[in-house]
Amino acid sequence: MTTLRLPLPLPITARRLAVTAALVAGAVSASVALVSRAGSTGSSDDSRAAAAVPVRAMPEITGVEKAVLTAAPDVPAPITRDYATKVLVELETVEKTMRLADGVEYTFWTFGGNVPGSFIRVREGDLVEFTLKNHAHSSVPHNIDLHAVTGPGGGAAATLTLPGGASTFSFRALNPGLYVYHCAVSPVPMHIANGMYGLILVQPREGMPKVDRELYVMQSEFYAKPGAAGKPHTLDMEKGAAEQPTHVVFNGAVGALTGDKAPEVKVGESVRIYVGNGGPNLTSNFHVIGEVFDNVYGEGGSMVSQKNVQTTLVPAGGSAIVEFRAEKTGNLVIVDHAIFRAFNKGALGMIKVTGEDNPKVYAQLKGLPMAGH
Amino acid sequence: MPSLRALAPIALIALAAGPALAASPPAGKARTARRASRAAMVAIPAGSYRPLYGRPNDPLTVVAAFRLDRDPVTRADFLAFVRANPQWRRSAVRPLFADRNGYLADWRSDLDPSTGSGQAAGDAAALRRPVTGVSWFAARAYCAARDARLPSVAEWEYAAAASERQRDASRDAAFVQRLVSLYASRPRPLPPVGAGAANAYGVRGLHGLAWEWVDDFNSVLVSDDSRGVGGRDHDLFCASAAIGAADPTNFPAFLRYALRAGLTGRSTLETLGFRCAA
């Protein structure tokens, strides 16, 4: 058995013709327009699905479950089931004032009350029924464009939601990978600049290699203008258009991943970071000081594209998955290696590695004592 | 622009509902209301403006002289209206004309417009706050009872383009920035009307209080269906919203148009009020 795909990225009209032809001439002709995806393993229900919808093989849906969403840096547990199901996702947009940096309160627009928005995890082939709610206290309408979605606006065309309202649409998680979602109501730069983005992982149907720790880290930048008379900061239009952020941060605020909030792992543990970049403007030069990424799933795709990487680019509106094993105690420092952003604008995070020291990997032999190491 | 077509279903409903909408207060009260409304209105001279959607070479939209309420309609104003028109009280309003989950939702009761949160019943400040949670049908009925109407998109945008000093401040970066900040972080509860400075026409609170209904709010749906895949599709999502916009830097206008695009005549938002024109 194989999974089936159209051989070429045909325009929609051509796809419609292909569908029509298949319906008229019967399922046999459909197979002519389809080729097998090399190297993939499929489930037994693929052929039946392919006959019905020749555009893409889709497995049968069994059962229904509610997605568990998490706030960064946490990631929902890996999906262990080996079949496709209907997944109910419910996400609420909330406008709220929170700390961006010390002394800087900002009125964020959020998915789920946090920046970045809640992490969503589904499995390749799942039928996702997505409900977007907009809190009644919101000032403006919101919607959602999930880059994992095949269809108009990535969902945005079906989810314009007024304050106090809700919208529901469904999509098939056709392509595995790590995808950004964001609000796409006009003016979209303002919605994104105010914090409306997050990540959705479409876990490949064969699963991902087991690791000891999964983390959710999303970079973004803010263009904060002080409010009049002590009111919260809001978007600075001029700085946004000039792409000159006041803050570049991981997980929505300066210090969101440092000090007490730094995740802790043990020597010997394998770590996978789901890295996203909400932008709105900057490309991230994602780097972890004192580590080398053993594996990088470049641009958040579904396969390891490179091994032994120091710094990986994460485009605005894009992602990457990086993996490493902690092999030495101390603090690993997450930075955007466009280094003024880290030093001056807040793009710093930390992972504490505890456990037994490992001097075979690294040892200071002579020199000034270093505090904190 | 096929805005009439977009409005047609609503117009039909409005016609069908004629008696309910046209319930007029007793003659004496109506005269009082009309006198009051004239006193609170500001004359806006004729002129023209460039709408958000259109090509740079399109002719400007001409706006005839009209009058516009100096301030948004307050809770006290609307209380008087529902006293005289029981069919517009929260417990009586027809679901066809207002989303009952949101209609006057933060009033304590049918005839007490003070908000539930931390205020005494009958709180005087509450009465001076803009009324919100009002559907388009209800706002129209209110204005009709005053022998007035809702302003059109063109009228509202024309009057609201004015800063304190300039009649057309739509290209004034500082003014645009101020509106972005106001829209991005509205105070809750909304402050009483009349506190802010008047704009160059003498109108107050167009931006700093609530969003406001306009009569032809859905005329922004320029093509047949905003969900379609047509080439001239003003979907108002993602970057495609900037296609065909006269001024892509006018974020406040995009925010207003996006809000209007999501509304139906029944919509009731906590941050959406109105004022009348004549």
XYZ file of C-alpha atoms in Angstrom:
651
model
C 0.000 0.000 0.000
C 1.166 3.480 -0.730
C 0.075 6.974 0.002
C -0.934 8.847 -3.080
C -0.352 12.349 -4.342
C -0.873 14.339 -7.466
C 2.342 14.369 -9.457
C 2.366 18.137 -9.930
C 1.092 21.111 -8.009
C -1.801 21.662 -10.378
C -3.834 24.853 -10.292
C -7.217 24.549 -8.655
C -9.135 24.447 -11.920
C -6.972 21.579 -13.138
C -7.524 19.762 -9.879
C -11.250 20.246 -10.240
C -11.051 18.801 -13.752
C -9.118 15.861 -12.421
C -11.751 15.313 -9.757
C -14.559 15.589 -12.281
C -12.844 13.202 -14.653
C -12.372 10.719 -11.867
C -16.012 10.957 -10.862
C -17.197 10.475 -14.417
C -14.859 7.742 -15.503
C -14.713 5.954 -12.187
C -12.008 5.319 -9.705
C -9.772 3.530 -12.194
C -8.913 6.659 -14.108
C -8.041 8.379 -10.851
C -5.125 6.104 -10.362
C -3.689 7.325 -13.647
C -3.357 10.823 -12.236
C -1.714 9.644 -9.082
C 1.745 8.514 -8.248
C 3.094 6.946 -5.133
C 5.190 8.917 -2.700
C 8.579 7.311 -2.631
C 9.722 5.808 0.591
C 6.557 6.351 2.588
C 4.560 3.767 4.393
C 0.800 4.046 4.394
C -2.104 2.502 6.205
C -4.589 0.118 4.704
C -7.366 2.662 4.316
C -5.425 4.858 1.906
C -6.693 3.261 -1.270
C -10.333 3.725 -0.340
C -9.786 7.393 0.544
C -7.881 7.914 -2.667
C -10.774 6.634 -4.728
C -13.126 9.150 -3.146
C -10.812 12.163 -3.272
C -8.005 11.724 -5.745
C -6.326 14.987 -4.703
C -4.732 13.456 -1.637
C -4.979 10.145 0.140
C -6.716 10.569 3.454
C -7.091 7.936 6.125
C -10.416 7.055 7.665
C -11.334 9.028 10.773
C -11.909 7.039 13.918
C -13.323 8.607 17.063
C -13.040 12.110 18.394
C -10.844 13.789 20.984
C -10.265 17.244 22.415
C -6.805 18.707 21.872
C -4.819 19.587 24.962
C -3.155 22.948 24.399
C -0.143 24.240 26.302
C 1.440 27.602 27.002
C 5.130 28.077 26.163
C 7.621 26.668 26.982
C 5.510 23.521 27.441
C 4.570 21.205 24.594
C 1.618 18.779 24.597
C 2.641 15.146 25.073
C 3.490 13.184 21.932
C 0.524 11.561 20.205
C 0.818 7.809 20.515
C -2.259 6.647 18.633
C -1.676 5.025 15.233
C -4.885 6.117 13.514
C -6.442 9.385 12.386
C -9.130 10.919 14.527
C -11.298 13.994 14.702
C -9.549 16.517 16.921
C -11.502 19.350 18.498
C -9.383 22.448 19.001
C -10.762 25.434 20.845
C -8.763 28.627 21.061
C -9.839 32.011 22.381
C -8.413 35.356 21.354
C -7.891 37.643 24.324
C -6.653 41.226 24.420
C -4.807 41.877 27.664
C -2.159 44.086 29.172
C 0.935 42.226 30.371
C 4.596 42.848 31.052
C 6.798 43.052 27.949
C 9.913 44.150 29.820
C 10.616 45.728 33.197
C 8.667 48.968 33.253
C 6.973 48.211 29.937
C 3.352 47.108 30.108
C 1.977 46.360 26.657
C -1.575 45.690 25.494
C -1.083 42.346 23.777
C -3.544 40.646 21.468
C -3.224 36.926 22.119
C -4.323 33.425 21.220
C -5.208 31.823 24.513
C -4.115 34.668 26.798
C -0.390 34.201 26.286
C 2.308 35.198 23.824
C 3.122 33.082 21.951
C -0.284 31.438 21.577
C -1.108 27.965 22.794
C 0.819 25.082 21.222
C -1.429 22.798 19.193
C -0.449 19.213 18.422
C -2.262 16.973 15.992
C -1.328 13.954 13.900
C -0.910 13.802 10.151
C -4.236 12.783 8.615
C -6.346 14.062 11.518
C -9.545 15.920 10.815
C -9.274 19.075 12.890
C -12.459 20.864 13.882
C -11.228 24.257 14.933
C -13.296 26.675 16.988
C -12.022 30.201 17.351
C -13.620 32.290 20.063
C -13.084 35.998 20.535
C -13.424 37.240 24.107
C -16.331 39.629 24.657
C -13.974 42.271 26.039
C -11.955 42.384 22.821
C -11.875 45.627 20.911
C -11.459 44.177 17.418
C -12.377 41.090 15.367
C -9.810 38.327 14.980
C -9.349 35.227 12.838
C -6.704 32.546 12.387
C -4.445 31.572 9.502
C -2.743 28.279 10.284
C 0.091 27.607 7.888
C -0.659 23.887 8.290
C -4.007 24.356 6.573
C -4.638 23.694 2.906
C -7.505 25.992 2.010
C -8.524 29.650 1.699
C -6.516 31.894 3.973
C -5.329 28.921 6.003
C -8.641 29.205 7.837
C -8.753 32.988 7.901
C -11.494 33.083 5.272
C -13.755 31.070 7.565
C -12.949 32.513 10.969
C -13.483 36.267 11.070
C -14.837 36.456 14.614
C -16.348 39.454 16.339
C -15.777 40.185 20.018
C -18.044 37.838 21.946
C -18.453 35.531 18.946
C -17.147 32.160 17.769
C -16.400 30.503 14.429
C -15.755 26.891 13.531
C -14.153 25.346 10.491
C -12.516 22.030 9.752
C -9.373 21.018 7.936
C -7.338 17.919 7.248
C -3.806 17.951 8.602
C -2.410 16.864 5.238
C 1.245 17.849 5.615
C 3.372 16.913 8.595
C 5.649 19.570 10.035
C 5.839 22.493 12.426
C 3.746 25.459 11.368
C 3.124 29.006 12.501
C -0.400 30.218 12.983
C -1.328 33.875 13.279
C -4.195 36.299 13.147
C -4.805 37.637 9.655
C -7.445 40.293 10.119
C -6.647 43.568 8.438
C -4.343 45.306 9.229
C -2.451 42.054 9.677
C 0.887 43.634 10.684
C -0.807 45.166 13.704
C -2.370 41.895 14.841
C 0.948 40.082 14.511
C 2.945 42.917 16.056
C 0.605 42.785 19.049
C 1.380 39.123 19.706
C -1.055 37.026 17.686
C 0.934 33.939 16.668
C 1.747 30.477 17.868
C 2.748 27.025 16.638
C 0.876 23.959 15.469
C 2.740 20.682 15.108
C 1.397 18.149 12.661
C 3.135 15.067 13.935
C 4.119 12.686 11.125
C 1.982 9.550 11.150
C 5.037 7.438 11.877
C 5.723 9.613 14.941
C 8.960 11.348 15.880
C 11.975 9.862 17.633
C 11.492 9.886 21.368
C 13.316 12.581 23.317
C 13.489 13.313 27.031
C 12.319 16.891 26.834
C 10.360 18.968 24.344
C 10.271 22.761 24.547
C 8.304 25.506 22.798
C 10.306 28.644 22.034
C 9.003 31.379 19.773
C 10.827 34.520 18.826
C 9.121 37.759 17.909
C 9.726 41.443 18.086
C 7.776 44.376 19.467
C 7.523 48.012 18.497
C 6.399 49.561 21.749
C 5.230 53.129 22.057
C 4.540 54.454 25.553
C 0.894 55.246 26.189
C -0.260 58.717 27.164
C -0.476 59.404 30.905
C 0.837 56.051 32.072
C -1.423 53.968 29.832
C 0.004 50.714 28.446
C 2.376 50.657 25.519
C 0.900 49.964 22.101
C 2.238 49.474 18.575
C 4.545 52.185 17.277
C 3.506 52.414 13.626
C 6.596 54.244 12.453
C 9.038 51.822 14.083
C 7.043 48.869 12.773
C 7.120 50.100 9.201
C 10.819 50.898 9.542
C 11.424 47.416 11.017
C 13.200 48.898 14.038
C 11.919 46.980 17.042
C 12.233 48.212 20.603
C 12.223 44.615 21.886
C 13.201 41.258 20.409
C 12.081 38.450 22.680
C 11.597 34.743 23.162
C 8.174 33.676 24.435
C 6.573 37.062 24.554
C 8.556 39.050 27.091
C 12.071 39.956 28.064
C 13.079 37.360 30.633
C 10.322 34.862 29.823
C 12.952 32.107 29.606
C 15.552 33.224 32.147
C 16.044 32.993 35.901
C 13.294 31.001 37.597
C 11.553 30.565 34.267
C 14.490 28.838 32.565
C 13.634 25.214 31.755
C 15.858 22.656 33.457
C 17.243 19.482 31.904
C 19.701 16.896 33.151
C 23.023 15.866 31.717
C 22.380 12.989 29.350
C 18.874 14.091 28.408
C 17.898 14.675 24.817
C 16.134 17.941 24.080
C 13.958 18.953 21.157
C 13.023 22.602 20.710
C 10.109 23.561 18.530
C 11.265 26.974 17.382
C 8.919 29.458 15.810
C 9.307 32.988 14.617
C 6.243 35.207 14.716
C 8.093 38.148 13.245
C 6.441 40.383 12.212
C 9.593 41.485 10.420
C 12.858 39.913 11.524
C 14.412 36.619 10.536
C 15.847 34.813 13.534
C 19.426 33.563 13.676
C 18.620 30.924 16.239
C 21.573 29.811 18.286
C 22.151 28.115 21.627
C 25.410 29.186 23.237
C 27.375 26.153 24.374
C 25.569 23.556 22.294
C 25.594 22.216 18.763
C 22.306 21.099 17.240
C 22.728 17.417 16.432
C 19.688 17.568 14.162
C 17.824 20.400 12.499
C 14.513 19.936 10.748
C 15.085 22.893 8.480
C 12.212 25.356 8.150
C 10.080 23.101 10.308
C 9.703 20.398 7.683
C 9.218 16.756 8.466
C 12.742 15.444 8.013
C 16.171 16.137 9.405
C 17.705 18.373 6.785
C 21.067 18.972 8.423
C 23.193 17.615 11.239
C 25.689 19.423 13.466
C 24.415 22.961 13.105
C 25.549 26.002 15.070
C 22.935 28.592 14.024
C 19.786 28.011 12.066
C 17.694 30.598 10.265
C 14.064 30.804 11.236
C 12.083 33.005 8.873
C 9.305 35.303 10.021
C 6.186 33.197 9.750
C 8.289 30.040 9.808
C 9.823 27.503 12.123
C 12.582 24.990 12.754
C 12.957 21.961 14.960
C 16.316 21.527 16.650
C 17.592 18.613 18.718
C 20.582 18.180 20.967
C 21.668 16.158 23.958
C 22.738 17.983 27.136
C 26.251 16.788 27.893
C 27.654 19.298 30.339
C 26.267 21.116 33.377
C 25.752 24.859 33.226
C 23.480 27.306 31.507
C 22.797 27.090 27.812
C 21.897 30.522 26.499
C 19.384 30.887 23.699
C 20.008 33.908 21.487
C 19.226 35.490 18.199
C 22.821 35.682 17.023
C 22.176 38.999 15.318
C 23.648 39.858 18.623
C 22.501 43.398 19.325
C 19.036 41.866 19.510
C 20.212 39.614 22.322
C 22.366 42.114 24.177
C 20.256 45.238 23.773
C 16.720 44.192 22.927
C 15.970 41.134 25.006
C 16.470 38.108 22.739
C 17.876 35.920 25.483
C 16.673 32.666 26.963
C 18.242 29.988 29.071
C 18.189 26.268 29.636
C 19.742 25.062 32.893
C 21.611 21.803 32.635
C 21.966 20.080 35.988
C 23.227 16.696 37.109
C 26.639 15.178 37.133
C 29.349 17.301 35.665
C 31.100 15.911 32.643
C 34.720 17.181 32.563
C 35.551 14.878 29.679
C 33.371 17.090 27.512
C 34.503 20.429 28.884
C 36.756 21.553 31.729
C 38.369 24.826 32.619
C 42.026 24.122 33.277
C 43.481 27.514 34.074
C 42.237 31.078 34.178
C 39.887 33.415 36.035
C 37.088 31.755 37.982
C 33.750 32.198 36.227
C 30.762 33.068 38.356
C 27.747 30.866 37.939
C 29.486 28.051 36.122
C -20.357 49.535 -6.121
C -22.911 46.785 -5.509
C -23.426 47.893 -1.935
C -27.180 47.984 -2.431
C -27.166 44.326 -3.251
C -25.256 43.588 -0.084
C -27.785 45.582 1.895
C -30.850 44.142 0.233
C -31.555 41.245 2.584
C -31.342 43.517 5.581
C -33.524 46.130 3.928
C -36.171 43.486 3.297
C -36.104 42.423 6.900
C -36.406 46.029 7.970
C -39.438 46.512 5.740
C -41.045 43.358 6.990
C -40.544 44.585 10.505
C -41.909 48.032 9.818
C -44.338 48.430 12.696
C -41.860 47.213 15.291
C -39.169 49.566 14.075
C -41.390 52.548 13.581
C -43.038 52.540 16.977
C -42.970 56.239 17.679
C -43.113 57.890 21.062
C -46.058 60.159 21.957
C -45.988 63.446 20.041
C -44.971 65.644 22.973
C -42.047 63.469 23.862
C -40.951 63.327 20.236
C -40.848 67.111 20.011
C -38.752 67.296 23.151
C -36.419 64.658 21.810
C -36.091 66.460 18.503
C -35.297 69.767 20.188
C -32.741 68.037 22.347
C -31.183 66.326 19.355
C -30.816 69.565 17.430
C -29.107 71.166 20.359
C -26.608 68.327 20.583
C -25.790 68.187 16.888
C -22.939 69.752 14.989
C -23.189 71.015 11.420
C -20.675 69.346 9.110
C -20.090 71.271 5.876
C -20.098 69.539 2.504
C -16.807 68.273 1.197
C -15.111 65.203 -0.128
C -12.780 62.522 1.096
C -10.791 59.562 -0.165
C -12.249 56.269 1.006
C -9.932 53.502 2.183
C -10.761 51.348 -0.819
C -10.270 52.810 -4.255
C -7.537 53.594 -6.710
C -5.430 56.711 -6.293
C -6.978 58.210 -9.426
C -10.565 57.514 -8.433
C -12.594 60.677 -7.857
C -12.993 61.642 -4.230
C -16.242 60.681 -2.542
C -18.472 63.722 -2.215
C -20.235 64.185 1.090
C -23.177 66.583 1.292
C -23.609 68.841 4.298
C -25.177 67.029 7.257
C -25.468 67.213 11.000
C -23.904 64.776 13.414
C -24.367 64.244 17.138
C -21.663 66.025 19.083
C -21.287 62.981 21.359
C -22.142 59.290 21.152
C -25.580 58.249 22.405
C -25.320 57.657 26.150
C -26.874 55.051 28.371
C -29.167 57.750 29.756
C -30.314 58.619 26.233
C -30.983 55.001 25.436
C -32.749 54.467 28.755
C -35.224 57.193 27.809
C -35.726 55.465 24.466
C -36.449 52.036 25.933
C -38.773 53.588 28.523
C -40.828 55.007 25.666
C -40.385 51.936 23.442
C -40.767 48.790 25.536
C -40.148 46.537 22.552
C -36.500 47.625 22.641
C -35.958 46.663 26.281
C -33.504 43.883 26.857
C -36.099 41.364 27.961
C -38.409 42.169 25.058
C -36.178 42.694 22.044
C -36.832 40.279 19.203
C -33.955 37.918 18.403
C -34.322 38.876 14.750
C -33.264 42.418 15.598
C -30.566 41.865 18.181
C -28.295 39.129 19.410
C -29.882 38.676 22.797
C -26.670 37.405 24.359
C -25.076 40.777 23.874
C -27.942 43.264 23.679
C -27.511 45.780 26.517
C -25.801 42.868 28.224
C -24.014 44.918 30.851
C -27.152 46.692 32.069
C -28.298 45.629 35.495
C -31.843 45.311 34.321
C -34.224 46.465 31.607
C -34.348 49.987 32.994
C -31.066 50.266 34.877
C -28.120 50.984 32.599
C -25.458 50.965 35.293
C -22.924 48.252 34.675
C -22.708 45.397 37.092
C -19.039 45.800 37.882
C -18.461 47.700 41.087
C -20.911 50.517 40.487
C -23.918 51.462 42.507
C -27.290 51.054 40.873
C -28.297 54.264 39.145
C -24.709 55.522 39.208
C -24.669 58.932 37.545
C -21.350 58.361 35.773
C -22.732 55.178 34.215
C -25.547 57.160 32.639
C -23.030 59.384 30.871
C -21.116 56.484 29.343
C -21.768 55.575 25.700
C -24.449 52.968 25.249
C -22.976 49.810 23.707
C -24.292 46.327 23.074
C -26.837 47.825 20.680
C -27.694 46.218 17.344
C -27.897 48.109 14.059
C -31.666 47.654 14.105
C -31.901 49.159 17.576
C -29.576 52.034 16.727
C -31.635 52.827 13.633
C -34.856 52.705 15.616
C -33.384 55.057 18.207
C -32.306 57.581 15.585
C -35.634 57.289 13.768
C -37.429 58.106 17.004
C -35.414 61.312 17.064
C -36.287 62.058 13.430
C -32.658 61.327 12.672
C -30.730 58.443 11.116
C -27.414 56.679 11.354
C -24.577 58.365 9.469
C -23.340 56.669 6.311
C -19.838 55.220 6.119
C -18.843 58.202 3.994
C -20.252 60.728 6.450
C -18.722 59.033 9.447
C -15.296 58.600 7.874
C -15.356 62.165 6.586
C -16.156 63.634 9.992
C -13.769 61.266 11.767
C -10.812 62.152 9.545
C -10.538 65.406 11.481
C -8.044 65.957 14.250
C -8.481 68.778 16.741
C -6.937 71.199 14.259
C -7.206 69.741 10.773
C -10.323 68.670 8.932
C -8.416 66.008 7.027
C -5.749 64.528 9.262
C -5.776 61.109 7.593
C -2.176 61.630 6.423
C -1.004 63.101 9.726
C 1.242 60.357 11.105
C 0.906 61.552 14.698
C -2.894 61.529 14.458
C -2.932 58.081 12.846
C -0.601 56.792 15.551
C -2.875 58.203 18.260
C -5.856 56.358 16.810
C -3.875 53.117 16.593
C -3.082 53.426 20.289
C -6.679 54.287 21.190
C -8.101 51.341 19.257
C -5.466 48.906 20.494
C -6.160 49.474 24.137
C -9.675 50.712 24.844
C -10.403 51.557 28.467
C -12.904 49.404 30.339
C -15.423 50.553 31.302
C -15.677 53.202 28.629
C -15.336 56.710 30.058
C -18.272 59.149 30.061
C -18.909 61.075 26.853
C -17.852 64.669 26.413
C -14.546 64.421 28.242
C -12.184 64.584 25.271
C -11.352 67.494 23.023
C -13.630 68.186 20.074
C -12.296 67.716 16.570
C -12.069 70.483 13.977
C -15.816 70.177 13.297
C -16.719 70.253 16.981
C -17.497 66.512 17.232
C -16.244 64.548 20.250
C -15.389 60.960 21.042
C -15.368 59.527 17.525
C -12.248 57.485 18.238
C -11.505 57.346 21.938
C -14.722 55.771 23.194
C -16.620 52.991 21.422
C -16.769 51.832 17.817
C -19.839 53.341 16.151
C -22.496 51.935 13.861
C -22.905 53.375 10.409
C -25.981 52.851 8.278
C -24.298 51.057 5.361
C -21.733 49.181 7.454
C -21.665 46.195 5.130
C -21.058 48.081 1.901
C -17.365 47.290 2.286
C -18.098 43.819 0.916
C -17.363 45.050 -2.535
C -17.324 41.805 -4.467
C -20.130 39.253 -4.445
C -18.876 37.422 -1.446
C -15.983 38.293 0.785
C -15.264 34.592 1.192
C -14.888 34.036 -2.517
C -11.767 33.537 -4.540
C -12.418 36.266 -7.084
C -9.594 38.491 -8.201
C -11.046 41.675 -6.725
C -11.635 40.065 -3.437
C -11.419 42.405 -0.467
C -11.137 39.573 1.943
C -9.790 41.819 4.663
C -7.428 39.121 5.695
C -3.702 38.967 5.414
C -1.861 41.128 2.937
C -4.617 40.875 0.343
C -6.502 43.493 2.343
C -3.932 46.037 1.237
C -4.698 45.382 -2.432
C -6.870 48.193 -3.651
C -6.489 50.247 -0.505
C -5.843 53.918 -1.120
C -3.512 54.236 1.837
C -1.980 51.063 3.290
C -0.575 53.008 6.241
C -4.004 54.003 7.528
C -4.242 51.201 10.082
C -7.093 52.816 12.027
C -9.238 52.784 8.892
C -8.367 49.113 8.257
C -9.400 48.293 11.805
C -12.751 50.037 11.340
C -13.437 48.386 7.990
C -12.483 44.955 9.336
C -14.873 45.403 12.231
C -17.697 46.481 9.955
C -17.021 43.534 7.647
C -17.758 41.148 10.505
C -21.020 42.765 11.572
C -24.587 41.800 10.825
C -27.617 43.897 11.690
C -28.129 41.815 14.834
C -24.586 42.173 16.149
C -24.158 43.554 19.639
C -20.648 44.254 20.870
C -19.478 45.500 24.220
C -17.404 48.129 22.412
C -19.878 49.145 19.696
C -22.152 52.146 20.163
C -23.502 54.807 17.826
C -24.510 58.371 17.255
C -27.145 59.846 14.968
C -26.950 62.097 11.943
C -29.491 64.244 10.170
